PDB file of C-alpha atoms in Angstrom:
ATOM      1  CA  MET A 294     -17.013  17.040   1.583  1.00 53.00           C
ATOM      2  CA  LYS A 295     -15.315  14.002   0.127  1.00 76.00           C
ATOM      3  CA  LYS A 296     -13.150  11.599   2.260  1.00 83.00           C
ATOM      4  CA  VAL A 297      -9.959   9.825   2.160  1.00 90.00           C
ATOM      5  CA  ILE A 298      -8.648   6.547   3.279  1.00 92.00           C
ATOM      6  CA  ALA A 299      -5.261   6.722   5.292  1.00 93.00           C
ATOM      7  CA  LEU A 300      -3.214   3.614   5.937  1.00 94.00           C
ATOM      8  CA  LEU A 301      -0.051   3.931   7.551  1.00 94.00           C
ATOM      9  CA  VAL A 302       2.077   0.919   7.592  1.00 95.00           C
ATOM     10  CA  GLN A 303       3.586   0.737  10.870  1.00 96.00           C
ATOM     11  CA  SER A 304       5.541  -3.186  11.243  1.00 94.00           C
ATOM     12  CA  GLY A 305       6.476  -5.398   8.736  1.00 92.00           C
ATOM     13  CA  PRO A 306       8.456  -5.087   5.638  1.00 90.00           C
ATOM     14  CA  LEU A 307       6.995  -2.004   4.585  1.00 92.00           C
ATOM     15  CA  LYS A 308       7.046  -0.224   8.126  1.00 94.00           C
ATOM     16  CA  GLY A 309       7.510   3.457   6.949  1.00 94.00           C
ATOM     17  CA  HIS A 310       4.680   3.444   4.071  1.00 94.00           C
ATOM     18  CA  LYS A 311       1.757   5.565   3.470  1.00 94.00           C
ATOM     19  CA  TYR A 312      -0.859   5.177   1.465  1.00 92.00           C
ATOM     20  CA  PHE A 313      -3.804   7.754   0.612  1.00 90.00           C
ATOM     21  CA  VAL A 314      -6.990   6.325  -0.934  1.00 87.00           C
ATOM     22  CA  LYS A 315     -10.407   7.769  -2.504  1.00 86.00           C
ATOM     23  CA  THR A 316     -13.175   5.921  -0.845  1.00 86.00           C
ATOM     24  CA  ASP A 317     -14.892   4.891  -3.497  1.00 87.00           C
ATOM     25  CA  CYS A 318     -11.943   2.714  -4.722  1.00 86.00           C
ATOM     26  CA  PRO A 319     -11.875  -0.883  -3.050  1.00 93.00           C
ATOM     27  CA  VAL A 320      -7.980  -1.415  -1.411  1.00 93.00           C
ATOM     28  CA  LEU A 321      -6.586  -4.844  -2.214  1.00 95.00           C
ATOM     29  CA  ILE A 322      -3.578  -5.891  -0.129  1.00 95.00           C
ATOM     30  CA  GLY A 323      -1.692  -9.147  -0.156  1.00 94.00           C
ATOM     31  CA  ARG A 324       1.497 -10.472  -2.152  1.00 93.00           C
ATOM     32  CA  GLY A 325      -0.024 -11.186  -5.429  1.00 93.00           C
ATOM     33  CA  GLU A 326       0.522  -8.660  -8.185  1.00 93.00           C
ATOM     34  CA  GLU A 327      -3.167  -7.412  -8.331  1.00 93.00           C
ATOM     35  CA  SER A 328      -3.261  -5.872  -5.048  1.00 93.00           C
ATOM     36  CA  ASN A 329      -3.163  -2.619  -4.871  1.00 92.00           C
ATOM     37  CA  ILE A 330      -0.856  -2.412  -1.399  1.00 91.00           C
ATOM     38  CA  ARG A 331       1.887  -5.254  -2.601  1.00 92.00           C
ATOM     39  CA  ILE A 332       3.195  -6.925   0.643  1.00 90.00           C
ATOM     40  CA  LYS A 333       5.864  -9.162  -1.172  1.00 85.00           C
ATOM     41  CA  SER A 334       8.168  -9.674   1.420  1.00 87.00           C
ATOM     42  CA  ASP A 335       5.652 -10.534   4.331  1.00 88.00           C
ATOM     43  CA  LYS A 336       5.752 -14.787   3.882  1.00 87.00           C
ATOM     44  CA  PHE A 337       3.070 -14.796   6.223  1.00 91.00           C
ATOM     45  CA  CYS A 338       0.340 -12.490   3.986  1.00 93.00           C
ATOM     46  CA  SER A 339      -1.539 -14.442   1.398  1.00 94.00           C
ATOM     47  CA  ARG A 340      -1.425 -13.443  -2.403  1.00 94.00           C
ATOM     48  CA  SER A 341      -5.063 -11.848  -1.391  1.00 95.00           C
ATOM     49  CA  GLN A 342      -5.073 -11.190   2.044  1.00 96.00           C
ATOM     50  CA  ALA A 343      -8.028  -8.701   2.370  1.00 97.00           C
ATOM     51  CA  VAL A 344      -9.781  -5.387   1.058  1.00 97.00           C
ATOM     52  CA  VAL A 345     -10.413  -2.561   2.620  1.00 96.00           C
ATOM     53  CA  PHE A 346     -13.896  -0.550   0.923  1.00 95.00           C
ATOM     54  CA  CYS A 347     -16.196   1.783   1.982  1.00 93.00           C
ATOM     55  CA  ASP A 348     -20.097   1.554   1.440  1.00 92.00           C
ATOM     56  CA  LYS A 349     -22.804   4.478   2.173  1.00 89.00           C
ATOM     57  CA  GLY A 350     -19.847   6.551   4.179  1.00 86.00           C
ATOM     58  CA  ASP A 351     -18.923   3.620   6.012  1.00 92.00           C
ATOM     59  CA  CYS A 352     -15.225   1.592   5.962  1.00 95.00           C
ATOM     60  CA  TYR A 353     -15.006  -2.110   6.296  1.00 97.00           C
ATOM     61  CA  VAL A 354     -12.025  -4.627   6.207  1.00 98.00           C
ATOM     62  CA  LYS A 355     -12.488  -8.150   4.700  1.00 98.00           C
ATOM     63  CA  ASP A 356     -10.623 -10.918   4.867  1.00 97.00           C
ATOM     64  CA  LEU A 357     -10.276 -12.834   1.375  1.00 97.00           C
ATOM     65  CA  GLU A 358     -10.042 -16.437   3.384  1.00 95.00           C
ATOM     66  CA  SER A 359      -6.134 -15.467   4.018  1.00 94.00           C
ATOM     67  CA  THR A 360      -4.385 -18.688   5.461  1.00 93.00           C
ATOM     68  CA  ASN A 361      -3.219 -16.951   8.276  1.00 94.00           C
ATOM     69  CA  GLY A 362      -5.954 -14.434   9.035  1.00 96.00           C
ATOM     70  CA  THR A 363      -6.209 -10.928   8.756  1.00 97.00           C
ATOM     71  CA  PHE A 364      -7.099  -9.002  12.418  1.00 98.00           C
ATOM     72  CA  VAL A 365      -8.343  -5.687  13.582  1.00 98.00           C
ATOM     73  CA  ASN A 366      -7.065  -4.876  17.385  1.00 98.00           C
ATOM     74  CA  LYS A 367      -5.940  -8.197  17.653  1.00 97.00           C
ATOM     75  CA  VAL A 368      -9.258  -9.867  16.946  1.00 97.00           C
ATOM     76  CA  ARG A 369      -9.549 -11.830  14.173  1.00 97.00           C
ATOM     77  CA  VAL A 370     -11.702 -11.035  11.368  1.00 96.00           C
ATOM     78  CA  THR A 371     -14.406 -13.406  10.362  1.00 94.00           C
ATOM     79  CA  GLU A 372     -16.850 -10.928   8.527  1.00 96.00           C
ATOM     80  CA  ASN A 373     -16.914  -7.585   7.192  1.00 97.00           C
ATOM     81  CA  VAL A 374     -15.405  -5.222  10.323  1.00 98.00           C
ATOM     82  CA  LYS A 375     -16.269  -1.443  10.209  1.00 97.00           C
ATOM     83  CA  LEU A 376     -13.447   0.649  10.460  1.00 97.00           C
ATOM     84  CA  LYS A 377     -12.704   4.005  13.042  1.00 96.00           C
ATOM     85  CA  ASN A 378      -9.914   6.045  13.111  1.00 96.00           C
ATOM     86  CA  ASN A 379      -6.850   4.342  14.853  1.00 97.00           C
ATOM     87  CA  ASP A 380      -7.857   0.775  14.341  1.00 98.00           C
ATOM     88  CA  VAL A 381      -4.826  -1.352  13.577  1.00 98.00           C
ATOM     89  CA  ILE A 382      -5.521  -3.824  10.375  1.00 97.00           C
ATOM     90  CA  SER A 383      -2.932  -6.627  11.335  1.00 96.00           C
ATOM     91  CA  PHE A 384      -2.028  -9.528   8.682  1.00 94.00           C
ATOM     92  CA  GLY A 385       1.290 -11.810   8.967  1.00 89.00           C
ATOM     93  CA  SER A 386       4.444  -9.099  10.564  1.00 92.00           C
ATOM     94  CA  THR A 387       2.419  -6.293   9.206  1.00 95.00           C
ATOM     95  CA  GLU A 388       0.217  -3.747  11.006  1.00 96.00           C
ATOM     96  CA  VAL A 389      -1.110  -0.960   9.231  1.00 96.00           C
ATOM     97  CA  VAL A 390      -3.285   2.007  10.985  1.00 97.00           C
ATOM     98  CA  PHE A 391      -6.453   3.440   9.458  1.00 97.00           C
ATOM     99  CA  PHE A 392      -7.759   6.820   9.300  1.00 95.00           C
ATOM    100  CA  ILE A 393     -10.546   8.448   7.220  1.00 90.00           C
ATOM    101  CA  ALA A 394     -10.548  11.885   6.829  1.00 81.00           C
ATOM    102  CA  ASP A 395     -11.439  15.185   4.948  1.00 75.00           C
ATOM    103  CA  LYS A 396     -10.187  14.926   1.041  1.00 69.00           C
ATOM    104  CA  PRO A 397      -8.837  18.650   1.288  1.00 61.00           C
ATOM    105  CA  LYS A 398     -10.635  20.880  -1.303  1.00 61.00           C
ATOM    106  CA  ASN A 399      -7.687  21.450  -3.746  1.00 56.00           C
ATOM    107  CA  ASP A 400      -5.588  18.420  -3.925  1.00 54.00           C
ATOM    108  CA  LYS A 401      -5.617  16.633  -7.241  1.00 52.00           C
ATOM    109  CA  SER A 402      -2.624  14.387  -6.436  1.00 49.00           C
ATOM    110  CA  LEU A 403      -4.993  12.000  -4.855  1.00 48.00           C
ATOM    111  CA  MET A 404      -5.335   8.877  -7.278  1.00 45.00           C
ATOM    112  CA  ASN A 405      -7.079   5.909  -6.424  1.00 44.00           C
ATOM    113  CA  VAL A 406      -4.103   4.196  -4.699  1.00 45.00           C
ATOM    114  CA  VAL A 407      -0.850   6.342  -3.863  1.00 41.00           C
TER     115      VAL A 407
END
């Protein structure tokens, strides 16, 4: 069964937003217009802050040389960090909880980023 990434924003300007992403699509996070998850009102978030991606069944987060850094469970990311359910990815005043789950068999509503 295919997997899907869920990113749940628990603090910051987008608090309460939920994003569901296919695992074969990298997710760019930042203030820039090219970001899949655009956090334009967090002034401590870089234009290209971080990317969440999957490789060979595992998911990772990578900081994109942001000014203020990206953190996983309050530890600064200096290389690709493997993610597990309930990990908290944070940057600026924003905290996002990561989950990976089985994609429902008949759910055609999932797009690259919803």
